[in-house]
Short mmCIF file of N, CA and C in Angstrom, two decimals:
data_model
loop_
_atom_site.label_atom_id
_atom_site.label_comp_id
_atom_site.label_asym_id
_atom_site.label_seq_id
_atom_site.Cartn_x
_atom_site.Cartn_y
_atom_site.Cartn_z
N HIS A 774 -19.66 -11.43 -25.50
CA HIS A 774 -18.50 -10.58 -25.72
C HIS A 774 -17.34 -11.45 -26.18
N THR A 775 -16.94 -11.31 -27.40
CA THR A 775 -15.79 -12.05 -27.89
C THR A 775 -14.52 -11.39 -27.35
N ALA A 776 -13.59 -12.22 -26.87
CA ALA A 776 -12.37 -11.71 -26.24
C ALA A 776 -11.60 -10.78 -27.18
N ASN A 777 -11.12 -9.69 -26.62
CA ASN A 777 -10.36 -8.71 -27.39
C ASN A 777 -8.88 -9.04 -27.40
N GLU A 778 -8.23 -8.66 -28.48
CA GLU A 778 -6.79 -8.87 -28.62
C GLU A 778 -6.06 -8.28 -27.42
N GLY A 779 -5.10 -9.03 -26.90
CA GLY A 779 -4.30 -8.56 -25.78
C GLY A 779 -4.81 -9.00 -24.42
N THR A 780 -6.06 -9.49 -24.34
CA THR A 780 -6.59 -9.94 -23.05
C THR A 780 -6.12 -11.36 -22.76
N GLY A 781 -6.23 -11.75 -21.49
CA GLY A 781 -5.85 -13.10 -21.10
C GLY A 781 -6.66 -14.16 -21.82
N CYS A 782 -7.95 -13.92 -21.99
CA CYS A 782 -8.79 -14.89 -22.68
C CYS A 782 -8.37 -15.02 -24.14
N TYR A 783 -8.11 -13.91 -24.79
CA TYR A 783 -7.66 -13.92 -26.19
C TYR A 783 -6.39 -14.77 -26.32
N LYS A 784 -5.45 -14.54 -25.40
CA LYS A 784 -4.19 -15.30 -25.43
C LYS A 784 -4.44 -16.78 -25.17
N SER A 785 -5.37 -17.10 -24.27
CA SER A 785 -5.70 -18.50 -24.00
C SER A 785 -6.26 -19.18 -25.24
N VAL A 786 -7.16 -18.50 -25.93
CA VAL A 786 -7.74 -19.07 -27.15
C VAL A 786 -6.65 -19.33 -28.18
N LEU A 787 -5.77 -18.37 -28.38
CA LEU A 787 -4.68 -18.55 -29.35
C LEU A 787 -3.77 -19.70 -28.95
N TRP A 788 -3.50 -19.84 -27.64
CA TRP A 788 -2.65 -20.93 -27.16
C TRP A 788 -3.29 -22.28 -27.45
N VAL A 789 -4.60 -22.38 -27.19
CA VAL A 789 -5.30 -23.64 -27.45
C VAL A 789 -5.18 -24.02 -28.92
N ILE A 790 -5.41 -23.06 -29.80
CA ILE A 790 -5.36 -23.33 -31.24
C ILE A 790 -3.95 -23.68 -31.69
N ALA A 791 -2.96 -22.94 -31.20
CA ALA A 791 -1.58 -23.14 -31.66
C ALA A 791 -0.89 -24.34 -31.01
N LYS A 792 -1.14 -24.56 -29.70
CA LYS A 792 -0.40 -25.60 -28.98
C LYS A 792 -1.27 -26.56 -28.19
N GLY A 793 -2.30 -26.04 -27.57
CA GLY A 793 -3.10 -26.85 -26.65
C GLY A 793 -3.71 -28.08 -27.28
N ILE A 794 -4.16 -27.96 -28.52
CA ILE A 794 -4.77 -29.10 -29.21
C ILE A 794 -3.78 -30.26 -29.29
N ASP A 795 -2.50 -29.95 -29.54
CA ASP A 795 -1.47 -30.99 -29.63
C ASP A 795 -0.98 -31.44 -28.26
N GLU A 796 -0.80 -30.50 -27.34
CA GLU A 796 -0.24 -30.82 -26.03
C GLU A 796 -1.24 -31.48 -25.09
N LYS A 797 -2.51 -31.14 -25.23
CA LYS A 797 -3.56 -31.67 -24.35
C LYS A 797 -4.75 -32.15 -25.19
N PRO A 798 -4.56 -33.12 -26.07
CA PRO A 798 -5.63 -33.52 -26.98
C PRO A 798 -6.90 -34.00 -26.28
N LYS A 799 -6.78 -34.59 -25.11
CA LYS A 799 -7.98 -35.05 -24.38
C LYS A 799 -8.82 -33.87 -23.90
N TRP A 800 -8.18 -32.76 -23.58
CA TRP A 800 -8.90 -31.58 -23.12
C TRP A 800 -9.66 -30.90 -24.26
N TYR A 801 -9.10 -30.98 -25.46
CA TYR A 801 -9.62 -30.20 -26.58
C TYR A 801 -10.07 -31.09 -27.74
N LYS A 802 -10.64 -32.25 -27.43
CA LYS A 802 -10.99 -33.22 -28.47
C LYS A 802 -12.12 -32.75 -29.39
N ASP A 803 -12.93 -31.80 -28.94
CA ASP A 803 -14.07 -31.34 -29.74
C ASP A 803 -13.76 -30.15 -30.64
N ILE A 804 -12.50 -29.72 -30.65
CA ILE A 804 -12.12 -28.59 -31.49
C ILE A 804 -10.89 -28.93 -32.32
N SER A 805 -10.64 -28.11 -33.32
CA SER A 805 -9.46 -28.28 -34.17
C SER A 805 -8.91 -26.91 -34.51
N ARG A 806 -7.82 -26.89 -35.24
CA ARG A 806 -7.25 -25.61 -35.65
C ARG A 806 -8.20 -24.83 -36.57
N LYS A 807 -9.15 -25.53 -37.15
CA LYS A 807 -10.11 -24.87 -38.04
C LYS A 807 -11.34 -24.36 -37.28
N SER A 808 -11.40 -24.63 -35.98
CA SER A 808 -12.54 -24.16 -35.18
C SER A 808 -12.56 -22.64 -35.14
N LYS A 809 -13.76 -22.08 -35.05
CA LYS A 809 -13.89 -20.63 -34.94
C LYS A 809 -13.37 -20.18 -33.58
N PHE A 810 -12.82 -18.99 -33.56
CA PHE A 810 -12.31 -18.38 -32.33
C PHE A 810 -13.35 -18.46 -31.22
N GLU A 811 -14.59 -18.09 -31.56
CA GLU A 811 -15.67 -18.06 -30.57
C GLU A 811 -15.97 -19.45 -30.02
N ASP A 812 -15.83 -20.50 -30.85
CA ASP A 812 -16.07 -21.87 -30.37
C ASP A 812 -15.03 -22.27 -29.33
N VAL A 813 -13.78 -21.89 -29.57
CA VAL A 813 -12.72 -22.19 -28.61
C VAL A 813 -12.96 -21.40 -27.33
N GLN A 814 -13.32 -20.13 -27.46
CA GLN A 814 -13.60 -19.32 -26.27
C GLN A 814 -14.75 -19.93 -25.47
N GLU A 815 -15.79 -20.36 -26.15
CA GLU A 815 -16.93 -20.96 -25.46
C GLU A 815 -16.51 -22.21 -24.68
N LEU A 816 -15.66 -23.03 -25.28
CA LEU A 816 -15.14 -24.21 -24.59
C LEU A 816 -14.36 -23.82 -23.34
N LEU A 817 -13.53 -22.78 -23.45
CA LEU A 817 -12.75 -22.32 -22.31
C LEU A 817 -13.64 -21.78 -21.19
N VAL A 818 -14.69 -21.08 -21.55
CA VAL A 818 -15.63 -20.57 -20.54
C VAL A 818 -16.28 -21.76 -19.82
N LYS A 819 -16.74 -22.74 -20.58
CA LYS A 819 -17.40 -23.91 -19.99
C LYS A 819 -16.45 -24.72 -19.12
N SER A 820 -15.17 -24.73 -19.47
CA SER A 820 -14.19 -25.50 -18.69
C SER A 820 -13.59 -24.68 -17.54
N LYS A 821 -14.16 -23.50 -17.31
CA LYS A 821 -13.75 -22.62 -16.20
C LYS A 821 -12.30 -22.16 -16.31
N ASP A 822 -11.85 -21.86 -17.52
CA ASP A 822 -10.51 -21.30 -17.72
C ASP A 822 -10.38 -20.03 -16.88
N GLU A 823 -9.23 -19.86 -16.25
CA GLU A 823 -9.05 -18.72 -15.35
C GLU A 823 -9.12 -17.37 -16.06
N HIS A 824 -8.92 -17.34 -17.37
CA HIS A 824 -8.92 -16.07 -18.10
C HIS A 824 -10.21 -15.81 -18.87
N CYS A 825 -11.00 -16.83 -19.11
CA CYS A 825 -12.21 -16.67 -19.92
C CYS A 825 -13.45 -16.85 -19.05
N HIS A 826 -14.18 -15.75 -18.85
CA HIS A 826 -15.34 -15.77 -17.97
C HIS A 826 -16.64 -15.42 -18.70
N ARG A 827 -16.53 -14.88 -19.90
CA ARG A 827 -17.73 -14.42 -20.62
C ARG A 827 -17.88 -15.18 -21.92
N ASP A 828 -19.12 -15.63 -22.18
CA ASP A 828 -19.40 -16.32 -23.43
C ASP A 828 -19.16 -15.38 -24.60
N PRO A 829 -18.70 -15.94 -25.71
CA PRO A 829 -18.55 -15.11 -26.91
C PRO A 829 -19.92 -14.72 -27.44
N CYS A 830 -19.96 -13.63 -28.14
CA CYS A 830 -21.23 -13.20 -28.73
C CYS A 830 -21.51 -14.04 -29.97
N ALA A 831 -22.78 -14.11 -30.31
CA ALA A 831 -23.17 -14.81 -31.54
C ALA A 831 -23.02 -13.82 -32.69
N CYS A 832 -21.80 -13.53 -32.98
CA CYS A 832 -21.50 -12.51 -33.96
C CYS A 832 -20.14 -12.78 -34.57
N GLU A 833 -19.82 -12.02 -35.58
CA GLU A 833 -18.49 -12.12 -36.16
C GLU A 833 -18.23 -10.85 -36.96
N THR A 834 -17.29 -10.06 -36.50
CA THR A 834 -16.91 -8.87 -37.25
C THR A 834 -16.11 -9.34 -38.46
N ALA A 835 -16.52 -8.90 -39.63
CA ALA A 835 -15.90 -9.36 -40.88
C ALA A 835 -14.41 -9.06 -40.91
N LYS A 836 -13.66 -10.07 -41.26
CA LYS A 836 -12.20 -9.93 -41.36
C LYS A 836 -11.80 -9.76 -42.83
N ALA A 837 -10.65 -9.14 -43.04
CA ALA A 837 -10.14 -8.94 -44.39
C ALA A 837 -10.10 -10.28 -45.13
N GLY A 838 -10.51 -10.25 -46.38
CA GLY A 838 -10.46 -11.45 -47.21
C GLY A 838 -11.72 -12.28 -47.20
N THR A 839 -12.65 -12.00 -46.27
CA THR A 839 -13.89 -12.78 -46.23
C THR A 839 -14.90 -12.21 -47.22
N LYS A 840 -15.89 -13.02 -47.56
CA LYS A 840 -16.93 -12.57 -48.50
C LYS A 840 -17.72 -11.40 -47.91
N CYS A 841 -17.97 -11.44 -46.61
CA CYS A 841 -18.69 -10.32 -45.98
C CYS A 841 -17.87 -9.04 -46.09
N ARG A 842 -16.59 -9.12 -45.80
CA ARG A 842 -15.73 -7.93 -45.88
C ARG A 842 -15.70 -7.39 -47.31
N GLN A 843 -15.69 -8.29 -48.29
CA GLN A 843 -15.73 -7.85 -49.69
C GLN A 843 -17.03 -7.10 -49.97
N ALA A 844 -18.14 -7.59 -49.41
CA ALA A 844 -19.42 -6.91 -49.60
C ALA A 844 -19.41 -5.54 -48.92
N ILE A 845 -18.84 -5.46 -47.73
CA ILE A 845 -18.74 -4.19 -47.01
C ILE A 845 -17.90 -3.20 -47.82
N ASP A 846 -16.75 -3.67 -48.30
CA ASP A 846 -15.88 -2.80 -49.09
C ASP A 846 -16.58 -2.31 -50.35
N TRP A 847 -17.38 -3.19 -50.98
CA TRP A 847 -18.10 -2.79 -52.19
C TRP A 847 -19.11 -1.69 -51.84
N VAL A 848 -19.83 -1.87 -50.74
CA VAL A 848 -20.80 -0.84 -50.33
C VAL A 848 -20.08 0.47 -50.08
N GLN A 849 -18.95 0.43 -49.34
CA GLN A 849 -18.20 1.66 -49.03
C GLN A 849 -17.67 2.34 -50.28
N ASN A 850 -17.11 1.57 -51.19
CA ASN A 850 -16.40 2.15 -52.33
C ASN A 850 -17.24 2.35 -53.58
N THR A 851 -18.31 1.58 -53.72
CA THR A 851 -19.10 1.64 -54.94
C THR A 851 -20.59 1.83 -54.66
N GLY A 852 -21.14 0.98 -53.83
CA GLY A 852 -22.58 0.96 -53.60
C GLY A 852 -23.17 2.27 -53.13
N LEU A 853 -22.50 2.92 -52.17
CA LEU A 853 -23.03 4.19 -51.66
C LEU A 853 -23.03 5.28 -52.72
N LYS A 854 -22.09 5.21 -53.65
CA LYS A 854 -22.02 6.23 -54.72
C LYS A 854 -23.02 5.93 -55.84
N LYS A 855 -23.06 4.67 -56.28
CA LYS A 855 -23.90 4.31 -57.42
C LYS A 855 -25.35 4.06 -57.05
N HIS A 856 -25.60 3.61 -55.82
CA HIS A 856 -26.95 3.24 -55.42
C HIS A 856 -27.28 3.75 -54.02
N PRO A 857 -27.21 5.05 -53.79
CA PRO A 857 -27.46 5.57 -52.44
C PRO A 857 -28.86 5.21 -51.93
N ASP A 858 -29.81 5.05 -52.84
CA ASP A 858 -31.17 4.70 -52.43
C ASP A 858 -31.26 3.29 -51.85
N TRP A 859 -30.31 2.43 -52.16
CA TRP A 859 -30.28 1.07 -51.59
C TRP A 859 -29.82 1.10 -50.14
N TYR A 860 -29.08 2.13 -49.76
CA TYR A 860 -28.43 2.16 -48.45
C TYR A 860 -28.81 3.39 -47.65
N LYS A 861 -30.11 3.70 -47.61
CA LYS A 861 -30.59 4.84 -46.83
C LYS A 861 -30.14 4.69 -45.38
N GLY A 862 -29.66 5.79 -44.82
CA GLY A 862 -29.18 5.78 -43.45
C GLY A 862 -27.68 5.56 -43.34
N LEU A 863 -27.05 5.11 -44.42
CA LEU A 863 -25.60 4.96 -44.44
C LEU A 863 -24.99 6.09 -45.24
N THR A 864 -23.80 6.49 -44.88
CA THR A 864 -23.09 7.54 -45.60
C THR A 864 -21.64 7.11 -45.81
N SER A 865 -20.89 7.93 -46.50
CA SER A 865 -19.46 7.63 -46.69
C SER A 865 -18.71 7.64 -45.36
N ALA A 866 -19.31 8.23 -44.32
CA ALA A 866 -18.68 8.24 -43.00
C ALA A 866 -19.07 7.03 -42.15
N SER A 867 -19.95 6.18 -42.67
CA SER A 867 -20.38 5.00 -41.91
C SER A 867 -19.20 4.05 -41.69
N THR A 868 -19.15 3.45 -40.52
CA THR A 868 -18.08 2.50 -40.21
C THR A 868 -18.36 1.16 -40.88
N ARG A 869 -17.33 0.34 -40.97
CA ARG A 869 -17.52 -1.00 -41.52
C ARG A 869 -18.56 -1.77 -40.71
N GLU A 870 -18.53 -1.61 -39.38
CA GLU A 870 -19.48 -2.32 -38.53
C GLU A 870 -20.91 -1.86 -38.79
N GLU A 871 -21.10 -0.56 -39.04
CA GLU A 871 -22.45 -0.06 -39.36
C GLU A 871 -22.93 -0.64 -40.68
N ILE A 872 -22.04 -0.72 -41.64
CA ILE A 872 -22.41 -1.30 -42.94
C ILE A 872 -22.69 -2.79 -42.78
N GLN A 873 -21.86 -3.49 -42.01
CA GLN A 873 -22.09 -4.91 -41.79
C GLN A 873 -23.43 -5.15 -41.11
N THR A 874 -23.76 -4.32 -40.13
CA THR A 874 -25.06 -4.44 -39.45
C THR A 874 -26.18 -4.28 -40.46
N ARG A 875 -26.06 -3.30 -41.33
CA ARG A 875 -27.09 -3.07 -42.34
C ARG A 875 -27.20 -4.26 -43.29
N LEU A 876 -26.06 -4.79 -43.73
CA LEU A 876 -26.10 -5.95 -44.62
C LEU A 876 -26.77 -7.13 -43.92
N HIS A 877 -26.48 -7.32 -42.65
CA HIS A 877 -27.11 -8.40 -41.89
C HIS A 877 -28.62 -8.16 -41.80
N GLN A 878 -29.02 -6.93 -41.51
CA GLN A 878 -30.45 -6.60 -41.40
C GLN A 878 -31.16 -6.79 -42.74
N ASP A 879 -30.42 -6.57 -43.83
CA ASP A 879 -30.98 -6.76 -45.17
C ASP A 879 -30.95 -8.22 -45.59
N LYS A 880 -30.59 -9.09 -44.65
CA LYS A 880 -30.54 -10.55 -44.87
C LYS A 880 -29.45 -10.96 -45.84
N HIS A 881 -28.35 -10.22 -45.85
CA HIS A 881 -27.19 -10.61 -46.67
C HIS A 881 -26.69 -11.94 -46.12
N PRO A 882 -26.65 -12.99 -46.93
CA PRO A 882 -26.34 -14.33 -46.41
C PRO A 882 -24.91 -14.51 -45.89
N LEU A 883 -24.02 -13.62 -46.21
CA LEU A 883 -22.62 -13.79 -45.83
C LEU A 883 -22.20 -13.00 -44.60
N CYS A 884 -23.10 -12.18 -44.07
CA CYS A 884 -22.72 -11.30 -42.96
C CYS A 884 -23.54 -11.58 -41.70
N LEU A 885 -22.83 -11.97 -40.65
CA LEU A 885 -23.43 -12.04 -39.32
C LEU A 885 -23.41 -10.64 -38.73
N LEU A 886 -24.05 -10.46 -37.59
CA LEU A 886 -23.93 -9.18 -36.90
C LEU A 886 -22.48 -9.00 -36.47
N PRO A 887 -21.96 -7.79 -36.57
CA PRO A 887 -20.60 -7.57 -36.08
C PRO A 887 -20.59 -7.60 -34.55
N CYS A 888 -19.47 -7.98 -33.98
CA CYS A 888 -19.36 -8.02 -32.52
C CYS A 888 -19.24 -6.60 -31.99
N GLN A 889 -19.88 -6.36 -30.87
CA GLN A 889 -19.83 -5.07 -30.19
C GLN A 889 -19.34 -5.31 -28.78
N ASP A 890 -18.62 -4.36 -28.22
CA ASP A 890 -18.19 -4.50 -26.82
C ASP A 890 -19.34 -4.22 -25.89
#
């Protein structure tokens, strides 16, 4: 379960990335500002952070601007209309996460499974 926005764990991860790396470099020597959110969360879980108790999922919900999100948007806006036979089981009402799951199942190289609560 990747920490949700607004939770203590989410805030801890953001603090580590924004300040902790500089203020406590010995604590966070294996990560950098370029580290994935889930990698920082995993480190906090292993170090028994008071706010982070659950390992992040091996997933990543596509964020705006990523190649996976571009593929999802293409499926939503173009692919379902022009090639409905390519996307059986998906409709114009399908969520981005449902489309991302399908792209992952179809072995799309840019899309991991989306995170689920």
